Short mmCIF file of the N, C-alpha and C atoms (twelve columns), coordinates in Angstrom:
data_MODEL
# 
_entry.id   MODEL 
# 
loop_
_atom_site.group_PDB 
_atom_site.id 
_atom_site.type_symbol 
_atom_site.label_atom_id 
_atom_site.label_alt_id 
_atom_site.label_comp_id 
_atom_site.label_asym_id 
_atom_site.label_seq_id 
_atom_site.Cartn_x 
_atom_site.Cartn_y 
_atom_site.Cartn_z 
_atom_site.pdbx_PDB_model_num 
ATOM 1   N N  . UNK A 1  0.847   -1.212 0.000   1 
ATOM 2   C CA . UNK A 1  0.000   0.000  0.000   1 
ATOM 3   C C  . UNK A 1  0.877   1.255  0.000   1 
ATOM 4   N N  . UNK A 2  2.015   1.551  0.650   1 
ATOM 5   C CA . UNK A 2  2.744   2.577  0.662   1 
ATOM 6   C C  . UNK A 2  3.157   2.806  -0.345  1 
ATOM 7   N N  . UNK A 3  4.084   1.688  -0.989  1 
ATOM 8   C CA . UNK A 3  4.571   1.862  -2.401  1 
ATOM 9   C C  . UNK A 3  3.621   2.355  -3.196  1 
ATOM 10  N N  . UNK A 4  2.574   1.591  -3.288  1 
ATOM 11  C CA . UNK A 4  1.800   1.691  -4.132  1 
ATOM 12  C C  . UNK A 4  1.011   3.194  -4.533  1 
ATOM 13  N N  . UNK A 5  0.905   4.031  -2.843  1 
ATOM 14  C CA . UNK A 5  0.235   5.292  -3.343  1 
ATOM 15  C C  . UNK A 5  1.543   6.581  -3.458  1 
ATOM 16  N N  . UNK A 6  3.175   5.921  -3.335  1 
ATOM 17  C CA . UNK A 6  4.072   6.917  -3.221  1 
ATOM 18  C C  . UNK A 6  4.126   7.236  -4.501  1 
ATOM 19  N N  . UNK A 7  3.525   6.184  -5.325  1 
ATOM 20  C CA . UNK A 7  4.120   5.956  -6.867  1 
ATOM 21  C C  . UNK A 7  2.437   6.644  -7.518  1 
ATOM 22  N N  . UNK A 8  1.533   6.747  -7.181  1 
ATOM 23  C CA . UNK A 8  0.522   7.313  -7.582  1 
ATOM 24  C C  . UNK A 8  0.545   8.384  -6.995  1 
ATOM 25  N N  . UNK A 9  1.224   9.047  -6.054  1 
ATOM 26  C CA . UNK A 9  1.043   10.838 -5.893  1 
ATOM 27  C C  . UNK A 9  2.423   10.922 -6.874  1 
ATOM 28  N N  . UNK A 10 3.291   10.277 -7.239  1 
ATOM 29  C CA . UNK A 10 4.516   10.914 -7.961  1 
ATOM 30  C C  . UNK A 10 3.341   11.219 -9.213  1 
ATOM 31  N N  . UNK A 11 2.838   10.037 -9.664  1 
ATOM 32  C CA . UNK A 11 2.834   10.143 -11.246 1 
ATOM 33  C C  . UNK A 11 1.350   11.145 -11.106 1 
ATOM 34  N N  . UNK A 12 0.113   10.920 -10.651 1 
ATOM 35  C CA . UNK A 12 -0.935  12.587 -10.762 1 
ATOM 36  C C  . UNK A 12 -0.182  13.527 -10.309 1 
ATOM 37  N N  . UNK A 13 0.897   13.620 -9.632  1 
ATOM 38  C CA . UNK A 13 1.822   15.074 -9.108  1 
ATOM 39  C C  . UNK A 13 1.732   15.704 -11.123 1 
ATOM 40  N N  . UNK A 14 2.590   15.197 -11.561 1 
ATOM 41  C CA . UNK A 14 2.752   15.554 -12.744 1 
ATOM 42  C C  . UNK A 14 1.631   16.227 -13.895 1 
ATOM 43  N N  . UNK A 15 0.525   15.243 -13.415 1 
ATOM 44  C CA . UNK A 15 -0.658  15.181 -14.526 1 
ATOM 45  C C  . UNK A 15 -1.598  15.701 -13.928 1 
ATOM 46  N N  . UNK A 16 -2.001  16.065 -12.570 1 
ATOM 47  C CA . UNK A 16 -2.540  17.102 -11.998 1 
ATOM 48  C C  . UNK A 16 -2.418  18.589 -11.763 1 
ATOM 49  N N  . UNK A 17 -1.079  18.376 -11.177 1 
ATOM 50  C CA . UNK A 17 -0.625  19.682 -10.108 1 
ATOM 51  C C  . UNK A 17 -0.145  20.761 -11.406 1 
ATOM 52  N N  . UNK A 18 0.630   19.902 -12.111 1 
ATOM 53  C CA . UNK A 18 1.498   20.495 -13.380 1 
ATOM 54  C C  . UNK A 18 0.289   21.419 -14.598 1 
ATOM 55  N N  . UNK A 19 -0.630  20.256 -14.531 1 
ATOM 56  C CA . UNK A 19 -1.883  20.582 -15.075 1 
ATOM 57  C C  . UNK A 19 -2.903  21.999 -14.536 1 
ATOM 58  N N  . UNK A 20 -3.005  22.157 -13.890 1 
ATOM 59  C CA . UNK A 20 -3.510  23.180 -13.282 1 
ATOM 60  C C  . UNK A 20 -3.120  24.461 -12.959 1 
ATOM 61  N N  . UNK A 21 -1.266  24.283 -12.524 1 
ATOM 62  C CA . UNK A 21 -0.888  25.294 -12.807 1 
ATOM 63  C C  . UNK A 21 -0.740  25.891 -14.357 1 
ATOM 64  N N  . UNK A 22 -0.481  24.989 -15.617 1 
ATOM 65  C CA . UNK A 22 -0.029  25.737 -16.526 1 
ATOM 66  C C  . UNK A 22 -1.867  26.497 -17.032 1 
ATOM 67  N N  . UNK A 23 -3.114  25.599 -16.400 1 
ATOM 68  C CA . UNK A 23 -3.983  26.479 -16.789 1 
ATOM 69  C C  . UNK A 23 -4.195  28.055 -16.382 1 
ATOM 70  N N  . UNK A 24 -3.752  27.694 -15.130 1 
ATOM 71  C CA . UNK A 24 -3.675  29.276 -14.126 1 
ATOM 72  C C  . UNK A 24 -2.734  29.755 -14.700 1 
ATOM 73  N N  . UNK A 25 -1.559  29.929 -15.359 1 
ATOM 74  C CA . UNK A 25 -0.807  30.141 -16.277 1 
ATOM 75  C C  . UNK A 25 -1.362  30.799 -17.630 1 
ATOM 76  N N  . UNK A 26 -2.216  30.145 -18.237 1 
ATOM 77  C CA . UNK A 26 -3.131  30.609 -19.702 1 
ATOM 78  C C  . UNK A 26 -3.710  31.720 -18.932 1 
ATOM 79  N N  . UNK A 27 -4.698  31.548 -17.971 1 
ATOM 80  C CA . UNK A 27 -5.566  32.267 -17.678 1 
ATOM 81  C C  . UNK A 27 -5.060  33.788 -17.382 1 
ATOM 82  N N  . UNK A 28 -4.083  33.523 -16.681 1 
ATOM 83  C CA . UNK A 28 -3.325  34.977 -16.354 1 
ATOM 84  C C  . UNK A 28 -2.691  35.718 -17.345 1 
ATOM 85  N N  . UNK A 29 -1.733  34.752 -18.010 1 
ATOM 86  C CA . UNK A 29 -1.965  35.502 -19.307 1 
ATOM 87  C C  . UNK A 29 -2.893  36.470 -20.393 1 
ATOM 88  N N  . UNK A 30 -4.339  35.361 -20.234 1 
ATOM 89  C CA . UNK A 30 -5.258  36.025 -21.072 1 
ATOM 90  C C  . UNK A 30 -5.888  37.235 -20.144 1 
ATOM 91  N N  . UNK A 31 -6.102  37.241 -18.935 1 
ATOM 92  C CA . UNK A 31 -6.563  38.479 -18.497 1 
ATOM 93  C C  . UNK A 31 -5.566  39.759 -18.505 1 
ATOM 94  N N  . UNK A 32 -4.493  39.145 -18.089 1 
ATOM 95  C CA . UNK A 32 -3.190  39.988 -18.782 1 
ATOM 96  C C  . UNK A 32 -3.285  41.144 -19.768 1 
ATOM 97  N N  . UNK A 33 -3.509  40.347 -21.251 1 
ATOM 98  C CA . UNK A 33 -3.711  40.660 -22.411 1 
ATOM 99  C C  . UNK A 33 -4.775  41.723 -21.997 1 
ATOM 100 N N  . UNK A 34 -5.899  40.978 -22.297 1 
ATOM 101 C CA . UNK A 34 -7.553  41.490 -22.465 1 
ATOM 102 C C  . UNK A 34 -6.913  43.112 -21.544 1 
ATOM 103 N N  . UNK A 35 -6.822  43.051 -19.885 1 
ATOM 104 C CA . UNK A 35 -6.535  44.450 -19.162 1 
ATOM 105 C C  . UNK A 35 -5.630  45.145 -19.869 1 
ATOM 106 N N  . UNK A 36 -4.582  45.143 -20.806 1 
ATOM 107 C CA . UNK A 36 -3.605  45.796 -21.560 1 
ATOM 108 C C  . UNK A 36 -3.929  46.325 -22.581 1 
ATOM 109 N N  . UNK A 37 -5.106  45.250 -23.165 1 
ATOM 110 C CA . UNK A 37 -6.072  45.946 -24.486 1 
ATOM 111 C C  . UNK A 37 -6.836  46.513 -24.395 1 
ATOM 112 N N  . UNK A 38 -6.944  46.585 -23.126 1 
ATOM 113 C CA . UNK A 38 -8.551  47.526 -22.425 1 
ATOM 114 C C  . UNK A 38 -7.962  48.863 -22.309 1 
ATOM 115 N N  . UNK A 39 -7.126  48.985 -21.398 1 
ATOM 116 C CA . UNK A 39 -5.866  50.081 -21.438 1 
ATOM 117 C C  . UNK A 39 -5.991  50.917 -22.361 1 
ATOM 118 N N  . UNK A 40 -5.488  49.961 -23.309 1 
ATOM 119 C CA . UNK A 40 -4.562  50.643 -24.769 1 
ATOM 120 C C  . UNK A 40 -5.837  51.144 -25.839 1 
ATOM 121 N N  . UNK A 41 -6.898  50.469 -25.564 1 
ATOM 122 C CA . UNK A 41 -7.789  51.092 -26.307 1 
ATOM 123 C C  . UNK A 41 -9.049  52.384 -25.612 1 
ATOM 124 N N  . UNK A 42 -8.584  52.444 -24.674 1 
ATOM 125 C CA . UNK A 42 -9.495  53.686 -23.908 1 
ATOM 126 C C  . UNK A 42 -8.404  54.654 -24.189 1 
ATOM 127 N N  . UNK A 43 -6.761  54.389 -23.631 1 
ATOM 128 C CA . UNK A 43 -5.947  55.566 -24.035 1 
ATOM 129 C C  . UNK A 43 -6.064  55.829 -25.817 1 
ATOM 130 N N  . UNK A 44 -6.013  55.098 -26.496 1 
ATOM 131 C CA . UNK A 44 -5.443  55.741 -27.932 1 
ATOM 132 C C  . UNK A 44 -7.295  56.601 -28.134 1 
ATOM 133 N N  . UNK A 45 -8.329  56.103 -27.670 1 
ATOM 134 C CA . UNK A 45 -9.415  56.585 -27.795 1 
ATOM 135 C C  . UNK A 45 -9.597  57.618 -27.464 1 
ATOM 136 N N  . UNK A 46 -9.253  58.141 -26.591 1 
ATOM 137 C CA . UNK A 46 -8.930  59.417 -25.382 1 
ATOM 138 C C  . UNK A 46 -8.216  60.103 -26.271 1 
ATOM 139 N N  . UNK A 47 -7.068  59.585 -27.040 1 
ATOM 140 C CA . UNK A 47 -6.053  60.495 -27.828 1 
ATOM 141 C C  . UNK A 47 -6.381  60.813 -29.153 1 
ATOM 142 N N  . UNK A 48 -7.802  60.204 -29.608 1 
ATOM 143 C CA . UNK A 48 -8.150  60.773 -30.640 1 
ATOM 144 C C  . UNK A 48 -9.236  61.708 -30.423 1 
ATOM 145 N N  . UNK A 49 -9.976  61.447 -29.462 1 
ATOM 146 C CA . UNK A 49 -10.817 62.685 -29.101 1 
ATOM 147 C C  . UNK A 49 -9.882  63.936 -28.634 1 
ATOM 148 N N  . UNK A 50 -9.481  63.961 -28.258 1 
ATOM 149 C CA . UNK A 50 -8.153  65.557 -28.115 1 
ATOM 150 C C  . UNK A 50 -7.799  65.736 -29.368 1 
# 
Protein backbone atom coordinates (compact mmCIF):
# COMPACT_ATOMS: atom_id res chain seq x y z
CA UNK A 1 0.00 0.00 0.00
CA UNK A 2 2.74 2.58 0.66
CA UNK A 3 4.57 1.86 -2.40
CA UNK A 4 1.80 1.69 -4.13
CA UNK A 5 0.24 5.29 -3.34
CA UNK A 6 4.07 6.92 -3.22
CA UNK A 7 4.12 5.96 -6.87
CA UNK A 8 0.52 7.31 -7.58
CA UNK A 9 1.04 10.84 -5.89
CA UNK A 10 4.52 10.91 -7.96
CA UNK A 11 2.83 10.14 -11.25
CA UNK A 12 -0.94 12.59 -10.76
CA UNK A 13 1.82 15.07 -9.11
CA UNK A 14 2.75 15.55 -12.74
CA UNK A 15 -0.66 15.18 -14.53
CA UNK A 16 -2.54 17.10 -12.00
CA UNK A 17 -0.62 19.68 -10.11
CA UNK A 18 1.50 20.50 -13.38
CA UNK A 19 -1.88 20.58 -15.08
CA UNK A 20 -3.51 23.18 -13.28
CA UNK A 21 -0.89 25.29 -12.81
CA UNK A 22 -0.03 25.74 -16.53
CA UNK A 23 -3.98 26.48 -16.79
CA UNK A 24 -3.67 29.28 -14.13
CA UNK A 25 -0.81 30.14 -16.28
CA UNK A 26 -3.13 30.61 -19.70
CA UNK A 27 -5.57 32.27 -17.68
CA UNK A 28 -3.32 34.98 -16.35
CA UNK A 29 -1.96 35.50 -19.31
CA UNK A 30 -5.26 36.03 -21.07
CA UNK A 31 -6.56 38.48 -18.50
CA UNK A 32 -3.19 39.99 -18.78
CA UNK A 33 -3.71 40.66 -22.41
CA UNK A 34 -7.55 41.49 -22.47
CA UNK A 35 -6.53 44.45 -19.16
CA UNK A 36 -3.61 45.80 -21.56
CA UNK A 37 -6.07 45.95 -24.49
CA UNK A 38 -8.55 47.53 -22.42
CA UNK A 39 -5.87 50.08 -21.44
CA UNK A 40 -4.56 50.64 -24.77
CA UNK A 41 -7.79 51.09 -26.31
CA UNK A 42 -9.49 53.69 -23.91
CA UNK A 43 -5.95 55.57 -24.03
CA UNK A 44 -5.44 55.74 -27.93
CA UNK A 45 -9.41 56.59 -27.80
CA UNK A 46 -8.93 59.42 -25.38
CA UNK A 47 -6.05 60.49 -27.83
CA UNK A 48 -8.15 60.77 -30.64
CA UNK A 49 -10.82 62.68 -29.10
CA UNK A 50 -8.15 65.56 -28.12
Amino acid sequence: MGDRTATTIDGSWDDGRMGTYVVLLVMVLLVGLAVLGGLYFLLSRDRIRR
